[in-house]
Amino acid sequence: MGKKSKEIANLDVDQLIEMLNAALAEEWLAYYQYWIGARLMEGPMRSEIQTELLVHATEELGHAELVVTRIIQLGGTPLLDPAMWAEKARCAYESPTDPYVENILLQNLSGERCAIQRYDEIAEFTRGKDHSTHQMAINILNDEIEHEDDIEGWLRDLERLKEDYAKLRV
Ligand code: FE
Ligand code: FE
Ligand code: MG
């Protein structure tokens, strides 16, 4: 970490690096969750949702890049072994054993809610103390909020589809 940047970071840097490494693990798991889920998925609106889930996967990878860059700037060591991902992540990876679109979306949704919590905590921890990490956390948080909103929208559409179908059958 540069001399001046260390001087201005007015917080427990080791604790922040711990949080960022957990976030890094969660981003990789989220990436794979989207990436594999999109490929397995079956059911209504598949072609539309699949495309956007792959966009989300790429965005999670972009978050991992931002987070790892910041860990290194802070003088930390990023997780070096993928075996650490499951150990360090608070947002659990959920195996997509049921490929129905709604199940895939629910798995991604819990990941997004967990990510929102994570970046809210990092933003709080760094607020007024480490502007650089703070701004990064807010930028990522905004993406995660958008991801949650996309997923909630599709789940609502799927509900509507089920309701309309149920009406038809009466
Ligand atoms: Fe992310
Ligand atoms: Fe996300
Ligand atoms: Mg989106």
Short mmCIF file of N, CA and C and ligand atoms in Angstrom, two decimals:
data_model
loop_
_atom_site.label_atom_id
_atom_site.label_comp_id
_atom_site.label_asym_id
_atom_site.label_seq_id
_atom_site.Cartn_x
_atom_site.Cartn_y
_atom_site.Cartn_z
N MET A 1 0.85 -1.20 0.00
CA MET A 1 0.00 0.00 0.00
C MET A 1 0.89 1.25 0.00
N GLY A 2 0.57 2.19 -0.83
CA GLY A 2 1.36 3.42 -0.92
C GLY A 2 1.36 4.18 0.40
N LYS A 3 2.42 4.95 0.64
CA LYS A 3 2.60 5.64 1.92
C LYS A 3 1.44 6.59 2.21
N LYS A 4 1.13 7.41 1.23
CA LYS A 4 0.07 8.40 1.45
C LYS A 4 -1.29 7.72 1.59
N SER A 5 -1.51 6.66 0.79
CA SER A 5 -2.83 6.01 0.88
C SER A 5 -3.01 5.30 2.22
N LYS A 6 -1.92 4.81 2.79
CA LYS A 6 -2.00 4.19 4.11
C LYS A 6 -2.35 5.24 5.16
N GLU A 7 -1.72 6.38 5.01
CA GLU A 7 -1.90 7.48 5.96
C GLU A 7 -3.35 7.97 5.99
N ILE A 8 -4.01 7.94 4.83
CA ILE A 8 -5.38 8.47 4.80
C ILE A 8 -6.44 7.42 5.13
N ALA A 9 -6.08 6.13 5.08
CA ALA A 9 -7.06 5.09 5.41
C ALA A 9 -7.18 4.99 6.94
N ASN A 10 -8.23 5.59 7.44
CA ASN A 10 -8.39 5.77 8.87
C ASN A 10 -9.27 4.67 9.45
N LEU A 11 -8.84 3.40 9.28
CA LEU A 11 -9.61 2.28 9.80
C LEU A 11 -8.72 1.05 9.95
N ASP A 12 -9.31 -0.03 10.44
CA ASP A 12 -8.58 -1.28 10.62
C ASP A 12 -8.45 -1.96 9.25
N VAL A 13 -7.29 -1.78 8.61
CA VAL A 13 -7.09 -2.27 7.25
C VAL A 13 -7.18 -3.80 7.18
N ASP A 14 -6.67 -4.48 8.20
CA ASP A 14 -6.72 -5.96 8.18
C ASP A 14 -8.16 -6.46 8.18
N GLN A 15 -8.99 -5.80 8.98
CA GLN A 15 -10.40 -6.19 9.03
C GLN A 15 -11.09 -5.92 7.69
N LEU A 16 -10.72 -4.79 7.09
CA LEU A 16 -11.29 -4.46 5.78
C LEU A 16 -10.86 -5.50 4.73
N ILE A 17 -9.61 -5.91 4.77
CA ILE A 17 -9.12 -6.91 3.81
C ILE A 17 -9.86 -8.24 3.99
N GLU A 18 -10.14 -8.60 5.24
CA GLU A 18 -10.95 -9.80 5.52
C GLU A 18 -12.30 -9.70 4.84
N MET A 19 -12.95 -8.55 5.00
CA MET A 19 -14.27 -8.34 4.40
C MET A 19 -14.20 -8.40 2.88
N LEU A 20 -13.14 -7.80 2.34
CA LEU A 20 -13.00 -7.77 0.88
C LEU A 20 -12.69 -9.16 0.33
N ASN A 21 -11.94 -9.96 1.07
CA ASN A 21 -11.67 -11.32 0.62
C ASN A 21 -12.94 -12.18 0.66
N ALA A 22 -13.78 -11.95 1.65
CA ALA A 22 -15.06 -12.66 1.70
C ALA A 22 -15.91 -12.26 0.49
N ALA A 23 -15.91 -10.95 0.19
CA ALA A 23 -16.66 -10.45 -0.97
C ALA A 23 -16.10 -11.06 -2.26
N LEU A 24 -14.78 -11.19 -2.33
CA LEU A 24 -14.15 -11.77 -3.52
C LEU A 24 -14.61 -13.22 -3.72
N ALA A 25 -14.63 -13.98 -2.64
CA ALA A 25 -15.11 -15.37 -2.70
C ALA A 25 -16.56 -15.40 -3.17
N GLU A 26 -17.37 -14.51 -2.62
CA GLU A 26 -18.79 -14.47 -2.97
C GLU A 26 -18.99 -14.11 -4.44
N GLU A 27 -18.18 -13.21 -4.96
CA GLU A 27 -18.31 -12.83 -6.37
C GLU A 27 -18.01 -14.02 -7.30
N TRP A 28 -16.97 -14.79 -6.97
CA TRP A 28 -16.65 -15.95 -7.82
C TRP A 28 -17.75 -16.98 -7.77
N LEU A 29 -18.29 -17.19 -6.57
CA LEU A 29 -19.37 -18.17 -6.44
C LEU A 29 -20.63 -17.68 -7.16
N ALA A 30 -20.89 -16.37 -7.06
CA ALA A 30 -22.04 -15.80 -7.76
C ALA A 30 -21.86 -15.92 -9.27
N TYR A 31 -20.63 -15.68 -9.71
CA TYR A 31 -20.32 -15.81 -11.14
C TYR A 31 -20.68 -17.22 -11.62
N TYR A 32 -20.21 -18.22 -10.90
CA TYR A 32 -20.45 -19.59 -11.34
C TYR A 32 -21.93 -19.97 -11.20
N GLN A 33 -22.56 -19.47 -10.14
CA GLN A 33 -23.98 -19.73 -9.93
C GLN A 33 -24.79 -19.24 -11.15
N TYR A 34 -24.50 -18.05 -11.61
CA TYR A 34 -25.19 -17.51 -12.79
C TYR A 34 -24.80 -18.27 -14.05
N TRP A 35 -23.52 -18.49 -14.20
CA TRP A 35 -22.96 -19.06 -15.42
C TRP A 35 -23.48 -20.47 -15.67
N ILE A 36 -23.52 -21.29 -14.62
CA ILE A 36 -23.97 -22.67 -14.79
C ILE A 36 -25.51 -22.71 -14.82
N GLY A 37 -26.14 -21.89 -13.98
CA GLY A 37 -27.61 -21.86 -13.93
C GLY A 37 -28.20 -21.47 -15.27
N ALA A 38 -27.60 -20.48 -15.91
CA ALA A 38 -28.10 -20.01 -17.21
C ALA A 38 -28.07 -21.13 -18.24
N ARG A 39 -27.07 -21.96 -18.15
CA ARG A 39 -26.93 -23.04 -19.13
C ARG A 39 -27.86 -24.22 -18.89
N LEU A 40 -28.20 -24.43 -17.63
CA LEU A 40 -29.03 -25.59 -17.30
C LEU A 40 -30.52 -25.31 -17.41
N MET A 41 -30.85 -24.04 -17.27
CA MET A 41 -32.22 -23.62 -17.06
C MET A 41 -33.24 -24.10 -18.10
N GLU A 42 -34.42 -24.45 -17.58
CA GLU A 42 -35.54 -24.88 -18.43
C GLU A 42 -36.79 -24.13 -17.99
N GLY A 43 -37.71 -23.92 -18.95
CA GLY A 43 -39.00 -23.34 -18.57
C GLY A 43 -39.31 -22.06 -19.30
N PRO A 44 -40.43 -21.38 -18.92
CA PRO A 44 -40.89 -20.19 -19.63
C PRO A 44 -39.88 -19.04 -19.59
N MET A 45 -39.83 -18.27 -20.64
CA MET A 45 -39.00 -17.07 -20.79
C MET A 45 -37.50 -17.40 -20.74
N ARG A 46 -37.21 -18.68 -21.00
CA ARG A 46 -35.81 -19.12 -20.88
C ARG A 46 -34.85 -18.29 -21.71
N SER A 47 -35.20 -18.08 -22.99
CA SER A 47 -34.20 -17.44 -23.85
C SER A 47 -33.92 -16.00 -23.41
N GLU A 48 -34.94 -15.31 -22.91
CA GLU A 48 -34.72 -13.93 -22.45
C GLU A 48 -33.90 -13.91 -21.17
N ILE A 49 -34.30 -14.75 -20.22
CA ILE A 49 -33.65 -14.73 -18.90
C ILE A 49 -32.21 -15.23 -18.99
N GLN A 50 -32.01 -16.29 -19.75
CA GLN A 50 -30.69 -16.87 -19.93
C GLN A 50 -29.66 -15.82 -20.38
N THR A 51 -30.05 -15.03 -21.37
CA THR A 51 -29.15 -14.01 -21.90
C THR A 51 -28.75 -13.02 -20.81
N GLU A 52 -29.75 -12.59 -20.04
CA GLU A 52 -29.46 -11.58 -19.01
C GLU A 52 -28.67 -12.18 -17.85
N LEU A 53 -28.92 -13.45 -17.54
CA LEU A 53 -28.15 -14.08 -16.45
C LEU A 53 -26.66 -14.17 -16.81
N LEU A 54 -26.40 -14.36 -18.11
CA LEU A 54 -24.99 -14.39 -18.53
C LEU A 54 -24.37 -13.00 -18.45
N VAL A 55 -25.19 -11.97 -18.67
CA VAL A 55 -24.70 -10.60 -18.48
C VAL A 55 -24.38 -10.38 -16.99
N HIS A 56 -25.28 -10.85 -16.13
CA HIS A 56 -25.02 -10.72 -14.69
C HIS A 56 -23.73 -11.46 -14.30
N ALA A 57 -23.53 -12.64 -14.86
CA ALA A 57 -22.32 -13.41 -14.55
C ALA A 57 -21.08 -12.55 -14.86
N THR A 58 -21.08 -11.94 -16.05
CA THR A 58 -19.95 -11.09 -16.45
C THR A 58 -19.78 -9.91 -15.49
N GLU A 59 -20.92 -9.37 -15.02
CA GLU A 59 -20.84 -8.25 -14.08
C GLU A 59 -20.24 -8.69 -12.74
N GLU A 60 -20.57 -9.91 -12.31
CA GLU A 60 -19.99 -10.42 -11.05
C GLU A 60 -18.48 -10.57 -11.20
N LEU A 61 -18.06 -11.03 -12.36
CA LEU A 61 -16.62 -11.16 -12.62
C LEU A 61 -15.95 -9.77 -12.58
N GLY A 62 -16.63 -8.79 -13.11
CA GLY A 62 -16.13 -7.41 -13.05
C GLY A 62 -16.00 -6.95 -11.60
N HIS A 63 -16.95 -7.34 -10.75
CA HIS A 63 -16.86 -6.98 -9.32
C HIS A 63 -15.63 -7.64 -8.69
N ALA A 64 -15.42 -8.92 -9.04
CA ALA A 64 -14.25 -9.63 -8.51
C ALA A 64 -12.97 -8.88 -8.89
N GLU A 65 -12.94 -8.35 -10.11
CA GLU A 65 -11.75 -7.61 -10.57
C GLU A 65 -11.54 -6.33 -9.75
N LEU A 66 -12.64 -5.61 -9.50
CA LEU A 66 -12.54 -4.39 -8.69
C LEU A 66 -12.06 -4.70 -7.28
N VAL A 67 -12.65 -5.75 -6.69
CA VAL A 67 -12.35 -6.10 -5.31
C VAL A 67 -10.89 -6.56 -5.18
N VAL A 68 -10.45 -7.40 -6.12
CA VAL A 68 -9.07 -7.90 -6.00
C VAL A 68 -8.06 -6.76 -6.16
N THR A 69 -8.37 -5.84 -7.04
CA THR A 69 -7.49 -4.69 -7.23
C THR A 69 -7.36 -3.89 -5.93
N ARG A 70 -8.48 -3.71 -5.27
CA ARG A 70 -8.46 -2.94 -4.02
C ARG A 70 -7.73 -3.69 -2.90
N ILE A 71 -7.92 -5.01 -2.84
CA ILE A 71 -7.20 -5.80 -1.82
C ILE A 71 -5.69 -5.62 -1.99
N ILE A 72 -5.23 -5.69 -3.24
CA ILE A 72 -3.80 -5.56 -3.51
C ILE A 72 -3.31 -4.15 -3.18
N GLN A 73 -4.12 -3.15 -3.55
CA GLN A 73 -3.74 -1.76 -3.21
C GLN A 73 -3.60 -1.57 -1.71
N LEU A 74 -4.45 -2.25 -0.96
CA LEU A 74 -4.43 -2.12 0.50
C LEU A 74 -3.30 -2.94 1.14
N GLY A 75 -2.55 -3.64 0.30
CA GLY A 75 -1.43 -4.42 0.82
C GLY A 75 -1.82 -5.81 1.27
N GLY A 76 -3.02 -6.23 0.92
CA GLY A 76 -3.50 -7.55 1.34
C GLY A 76 -3.15 -8.64 0.34
N THR A 77 -3.40 -9.87 0.75
CA THR A 77 -3.22 -11.01 -0.15
C THR A 77 -4.60 -11.53 -0.51
N PRO A 78 -4.94 -11.49 -1.79
CA PRO A 78 -6.25 -12.04 -2.19
C PRO A 78 -6.26 -13.55 -1.99
N LEU A 79 -7.41 -14.14 -1.82
CA LEU A 79 -7.53 -15.59 -1.68
C LEU A 79 -6.80 -16.24 -2.85
N LEU A 80 -5.93 -17.18 -2.53
CA LEU A 80 -5.08 -17.76 -3.58
C LEU A 80 -5.58 -19.11 -4.06
N ASP A 81 -6.57 -19.65 -3.34
CA ASP A 81 -7.00 -21.01 -3.63
C ASP A 81 -8.53 -21.06 -3.71
N PRO A 82 -9.08 -21.52 -4.85
CA PRO A 82 -10.54 -21.60 -4.97
C PRO A 82 -11.20 -22.43 -3.87
N ALA A 83 -10.42 -23.33 -3.25
CA ALA A 83 -10.97 -24.13 -2.15
C ALA A 83 -11.39 -23.22 -0.99
N MET A 84 -10.83 -22.01 -0.95
CA MET A 84 -11.17 -21.05 0.11
C MET A 84 -12.51 -20.34 -0.12
N TRP A 85 -13.00 -20.39 -1.36
CA TRP A 85 -14.22 -19.63 -1.67
C TRP A 85 -15.38 -20.02 -0.77
N ALA A 86 -15.65 -21.33 -0.73
CA ALA A 86 -16.79 -21.79 0.06
C ALA A 86 -16.57 -21.51 1.55
N GLU A 87 -15.32 -21.57 1.96
CA GLU A 87 -14.99 -21.35 3.37
C GLU A 87 -15.20 -19.89 3.79
N LYS A 88 -14.77 -18.97 2.93
CA LYS A 88 -14.80 -17.55 3.28
C LYS A 88 -16.13 -16.87 2.98
N ALA A 89 -16.88 -17.43 2.03
CA ALA A 89 -18.11 -16.76 1.60
C ALA A 89 -19.21 -16.93 2.65
N ARG A 90 -19.94 -15.88 2.86
CA ARG A 90 -21.12 -15.95 3.73
C ARG A 90 -22.35 -16.27 2.86
N CYS A 91 -22.29 -15.85 1.60
CA CYS A 91 -23.36 -16.14 0.66
C CYS A 91 -23.08 -17.52 0.08
N ALA A 92 -23.85 -18.49 0.51
CA ALA A 92 -23.56 -19.88 0.13
C ALA A 92 -23.86 -20.14 -1.34
N TYR A 93 -23.06 -20.99 -1.93
CA TYR A 93 -23.33 -21.48 -3.28
C TYR A 93 -24.43 -22.53 -3.18
N GLU A 94 -25.41 -22.44 -4.08
CA GLU A 94 -26.50 -23.42 -4.07
C GLU A 94 -26.46 -24.21 -5.37
N SER A 95 -26.24 -25.51 -5.30
CA SER A 95 -26.15 -26.33 -6.51
C SER A 95 -27.48 -26.35 -7.24
N PRO A 96 -27.47 -26.00 -8.53
CA PRO A 96 -28.72 -25.96 -9.29
C PRO A 96 -29.17 -27.36 -9.71
N THR A 97 -29.59 -28.16 -8.74
CA THR A 97 -29.98 -29.54 -9.03
C THR A 97 -31.34 -29.59 -9.73
N ASP A 98 -32.18 -28.56 -9.51
CA ASP A 98 -33.46 -28.48 -10.21
C ASP A 98 -33.37 -27.32 -11.21
N PRO A 99 -33.35 -27.62 -12.51
CA PRO A 99 -33.09 -26.58 -13.50
C PRO A 99 -34.30 -25.71 -13.87
N TYR A 100 -35.44 -25.91 -13.20
CA TYR A 100 -36.60 -25.09 -13.54
C TYR A 100 -36.26 -23.61 -13.31
N VAL A 101 -36.66 -22.78 -14.25
CA VAL A 101 -36.28 -21.37 -14.26
C VAL A 101 -36.52 -20.67 -12.91
N GLU A 102 -37.64 -20.98 -12.28
CA GLU A 102 -37.96 -20.32 -11.02
C GLU A 102 -36.95 -20.69 -9.91
N ASN A 103 -36.56 -21.95 -9.90
CA ASN A 103 -35.57 -22.38 -8.89
C ASN A 103 -34.22 -21.73 -9.12
N ILE A 104 -33.82 -21.68 -10.38
CA ILE A 104 -32.55 -21.02 -10.71
C ILE A 104 -32.60 -19.56 -10.25
N LEU A 105 -33.71 -18.89 -10.54
CA LEU A 105 -33.83 -17.47 -10.17
C LEU A 105 -33.81 -17.29 -8.66
N LEU A 106 -34.48 -18.18 -7.93
CA LEU A 106 -34.50 -18.06 -6.46
C LEU A 106 -33.11 -18.24 -5.87
N GLN A 107 -32.32 -19.12 -6.47
CA GLN A 107 -30.94 -19.29 -6.00
C GLN A 107 -30.14 -18.02 -6.25
N ASN A 108 -30.31 -17.46 -7.44
CA ASN A 108 -29.58 -16.23 -7.74
C ASN A 108 -30.07 -15.08 -6.86
N LEU A 109 -31.36 -15.09 -6.56
CA LEU A 109 -31.92 -14.01 -5.73
C LEU A 109 -31.32 -14.02 -4.33
N SER A 110 -31.18 -15.20 -3.73
CA SER A 110 -30.62 -15.19 -2.38
C SER A 110 -29.15 -14.74 -2.42
N GLY A 111 -28.45 -15.08 -3.48
CA GLY A 111 -27.08 -14.57 -3.64
C GLY A 111 -27.04 -13.05 -3.74
N GLU A 112 -27.98 -12.49 -4.49
CA GLU A 112 -28.00 -11.02 -4.65
C GLU A 112 -28.31 -10.34 -3.33
N ARG A 113 -29.25 -10.90 -2.58
CA ARG A 113 -29.61 -10.27 -1.30
C ARG A 113 -28.44 -10.31 -0.34
N CYS A 114 -27.71 -11.41 -0.39
CA CYS A 114 -26.52 -11.56 0.44
C CYS A 114 -25.44 -10.55 0.00
N ALA A 115 -25.30 -10.35 -1.30
CA ALA A 115 -24.31 -9.41 -1.82
C ALA A 115 -24.67 -7.97 -1.43
N ILE A 116 -25.95 -7.66 -1.46
CA ILE A 116 -26.40 -6.32 -1.06
C ILE A 116 -26.00 -6.06 0.39
N GLN A 117 -26.24 -7.06 1.23
CA GLN A 117 -25.86 -6.97 2.64
C GLN A 117 -24.34 -6.76 2.78
N ARG A 118 -23.59 -7.53 2.04
CA ARG A 118 -22.12 -7.46 2.08
C ARG A 118 -21.62 -6.05 1.73
N TYR A 119 -22.09 -5.49 0.61
CA TYR A 119 -21.56 -4.20 0.18
C TYR A 119 -22.11 -3.06 1.01
N ASP A 120 -23.29 -3.26 1.60
CA ASP A 120 -23.80 -2.28 2.54
C ASP A 120 -22.87 -2.22 3.75
N GLU A 121 -22.42 -3.37 4.22
CA GLU A 121 -21.50 -3.42 5.37
C GLU A 121 -20.15 -2.79 5.03
N ILE A 122 -19.64 -3.09 3.85
CA ILE A 122 -18.34 -2.52 3.46
C ILE A 122 -18.46 -1.00 3.30
N ALA A 123 -19.59 -0.56 2.74
CA ALA A 123 -19.81 0.88 2.58
C ALA A 123 -19.89 1.55 3.95
N GLU A 124 -20.59 0.94 4.89
CA GLU A 124 -20.69 1.48 6.26
C GLU A 124 -19.32 1.54 6.93
N PHE A 125 -18.58 0.45 6.79
CA PHE A 125 -17.28 0.32 7.46
C PHE A 125 -16.29 1.38 6.98
N THR A 126 -16.40 1.73 5.70
CA THR A 126 -15.41 2.63 5.10
C THR A 126 -15.89 4.07 5.00
N ARG A 127 -17.15 4.30 5.33
CA ARG A 127 -17.73 5.64 5.14
C ARG A 127 -16.96 6.71 5.91
N GLY A 128 -16.53 7.72 5.18
CA GLY A 128 -15.80 8.82 5.80
C GLY A 128 -14.37 8.45 6.21
N LYS A 129 -13.96 7.20 5.93
CA LYS A 129 -12.64 6.74 6.40
C LYS A 129 -11.73 6.28 5.27
N ASP A 130 -12.33 5.63 4.28
CA ASP A 130 -11.56 5.15 3.12
C ASP A 130 -12.45 5.40 1.90
N HIS A 131 -12.30 6.59 1.35
CA HIS A 131 -13.20 7.02 0.27
C HIS A 131 -13.13 6.12 -0.95
N SER A 132 -11.93 5.61 -1.22
CA SER A 132 -11.74 4.81 -2.41
C SER A 132 -12.52 3.49 -2.32
N THR A 133 -12.35 2.75 -1.22
CA THR A 133 -13.11 1.51 -1.05
C THR A 133 -14.59 1.81 -0.93
N HIS A 134 -14.90 2.92 -0.26
CA HIS A 134 -16.30 3.30 -0.08
C HIS A 134 -16.99 3.48 -1.43
N GLN A 135 -16.34 4.22 -2.31
CA GLN A 135 -16.94 4.48 -3.62
C GLN A 135 -17.09 3.18 -4.42
N MET A 136 -16.09 2.32 -4.33
CA MET A 136 -16.18 1.03 -5.02
C MET A 136 -17.36 0.22 -4.49
N ALA A 137 -17.50 0.19 -3.16
CA ALA A 137 -18.59 -0.59 -2.55
C ALA A 137 -19.95 -0.07 -3.01
N ILE A 138 -20.08 1.26 -3.09
CA ILE A 138 -21.35 1.85 -3.53
C ILE A 138 -21.62 1.50 -5.00
N ASN A 139 -20.57 1.57 -5.82
CA ASN A 139 -20.76 1.23 -7.24
C ASN A 139 -21.21 -0.22 -7.40
N ILE A 140 -20.56 -1.12 -6.69
CA ILE A 140 -20.95 -2.53 -6.79
C ILE A 140 -22.36 -2.72 -6.22
N LEU A 141 -22.62 -2.08 -5.08
CA LEU A 141 -23.95 -2.16 -4.46
C LEU A 141 -25.05 -1.79 -5.46
N ASN A 142 -24.79 -0.73 -6.23
CA ASN A 142 -25.80 -0.32 -7.23
C ASN A 142 -26.05 -1.41 -8.26
N ASP A 143 -25.02 -2.12 -8.67
CA ASP A 143 -25.22 -3.24 -9.61
C ASP A 143 -26.01 -4.36 -8.94
N GLU A 144 -25.70 -4.66 -7.69
CA GLU A 144 -26.39 -5.77 -7.01
C GLU A 144 -27.87 -5.45 -6.82
N ILE A 145 -28.15 -4.17 -6.56
CA ILE A 145 -29.54 -3.74 -6.41
C ILE A 145 -30.29 -3.93 -7.74
N GLU A 146 -29.60 -3.62 -8.83
CA GLU A 146 -30.19 -3.79 -10.15
C GLU A 146 -30.42 -5.29 -10.44
N HIS A 147 -29.46 -6.13 -10.06
CA HIS A 147 -29.60 -7.57 -10.26
C HIS A 147 -30.81 -8.11 -9.50
N GLU A 148 -30.94 -7.69 -8.23
CA GLU A 148 -32.08 -8.17 -7.43
C GLU A 148 -33.39 -7.74 -8.10
N ASP A 149 -33.41 -6.50 -8.57
CA ASP A 149 -34.61 -5.96 -9.19
C ASP A 149 -34.98 -6.72 -10.47
N ASP A 150 -33.99 -7.05 -11.29
CA ASP A 150 -34.24 -7.85 -12.50
C ASP A 150 -34.88 -9.18 -12.13
N ILE A 151 -34.30 -9.85 -11.14
CA ILE A 151 -34.77 -11.19 -10.78
C ILE A 151 -36.19 -11.12 -10.20
N GLU A 152 -36.42 -10.14 -9.32
CA GLU A 152 -37.76 -10.00 -8.76
C GLU A 152 -38.79 -9.76 -9.87
N GLY A 153 -38.40 -9.01 -10.89
CA GLY A 153 -39.29 -8.75 -12.02
C GLY A 153 -39.67 -10.03 -12.76
N TRP A 154 -38.67 -10.87 -13.03
CA TRP A 154 -38.97 -12.14 -13.74
C TRP A 154 -39.83 -13.04 -12.87
N LEU A 155 -39.56 -13.06 -11.57
CA LEU A 155 -40.36 -13.92 -10.69
C LEU A 155 -41.82 -13.46 -10.66
N ARG A 156 -42.01 -12.14 -10.69
CA ARG A 156 -43.37 -11.60 -10.76
C ARG A 156 -44.04 -12.02 -12.06
N ASP A 157 -43.32 -11.93 -13.16
CA ASP A 157 -43.87 -12.33 -14.47
C ASP A 157 -44.26 -13.81 -14.47
N LEU A 158 -43.42 -14.63 -13.85
CA LEU A 158 -43.72 -16.07 -13.79
C LEU A 158 -44.96 -16.33 -12.94
N GLU A 159 -45.11 -15.56 -11.86
CA GLU A 159 -46.31 -15.67 -11.02
C GLU A 159 -47.56 -15.34 -11.84
N ARG A 160 -47.47 -14.24 -12.60
CA ARG A 160 -48.59 -13.80 -13.44
C ARG A 160 -48.97 -14.88 -14.44
N LEU A 161 -47.96 -15.48 -15.01
CA LEU A 161 -48.18 -16.54 -15.99
C LEU A 161 -48.95 -17.69 -15.35
N LYS A 162 -48.56 -18.04 -14.13
CA LYS A 162 -49.22 -19.14 -13.43
C LYS A 162 -50.66 -18.78 -13.08
N GLU A 163 -50.87 -17.52 -12.64
CA GLU A 163 -52.22 -17.07 -12.31
C GLU A 163 -53.13 -17.09 -13.53
N ASP A 164 -52.60 -16.59 -14.65
CA ASP A 164 -53.39 -16.53 -15.87
C ASP A 164 -53.73 -17.95 -16.36
N TYR A 165 -52.79 -18.81 -16.22
CA TYR A 165 -53.00 -20.20 -16.65
C TYR A 165 -54.04 -20.86 -15.77
N ALA A 166 -53.98 -20.60 -14.47
CA ALA A 166 -54.95 -21.18 -13.54
C ALA A 166 -56.37 -20.71 -13.88
N LYS A 167 -56.49 -19.42 -14.26
CA LYS A 167 -57.80 -18.86 -14.65
C LYS A 167 -58.35 -19.57 -15.88
N LEU A 168 -57.48 -19.81 -16.83
CA LEU A 168 -57.89 -20.47 -18.07
C LEU A 168 -58.48 -21.86 -17.83
N ARG A 169 -57.96 -22.48 -16.81
CA ARG A 169 -58.33 -23.88 -16.58
C ARG A 169 -59.62 -24.05 -15.79
N VAL A 170 -60.14 -22.93 -15.21
CA VAL A 170 -61.37 -23.04 -14.41
C VAL A 170 -62.56 -23.35 -15.33
FE FE B 1 -21.39 -8.89 -7.56
FE FE B 2 -25.08 -9.47 -8.50
MG MG B 3 -29.52 -6.94 -15.37
#
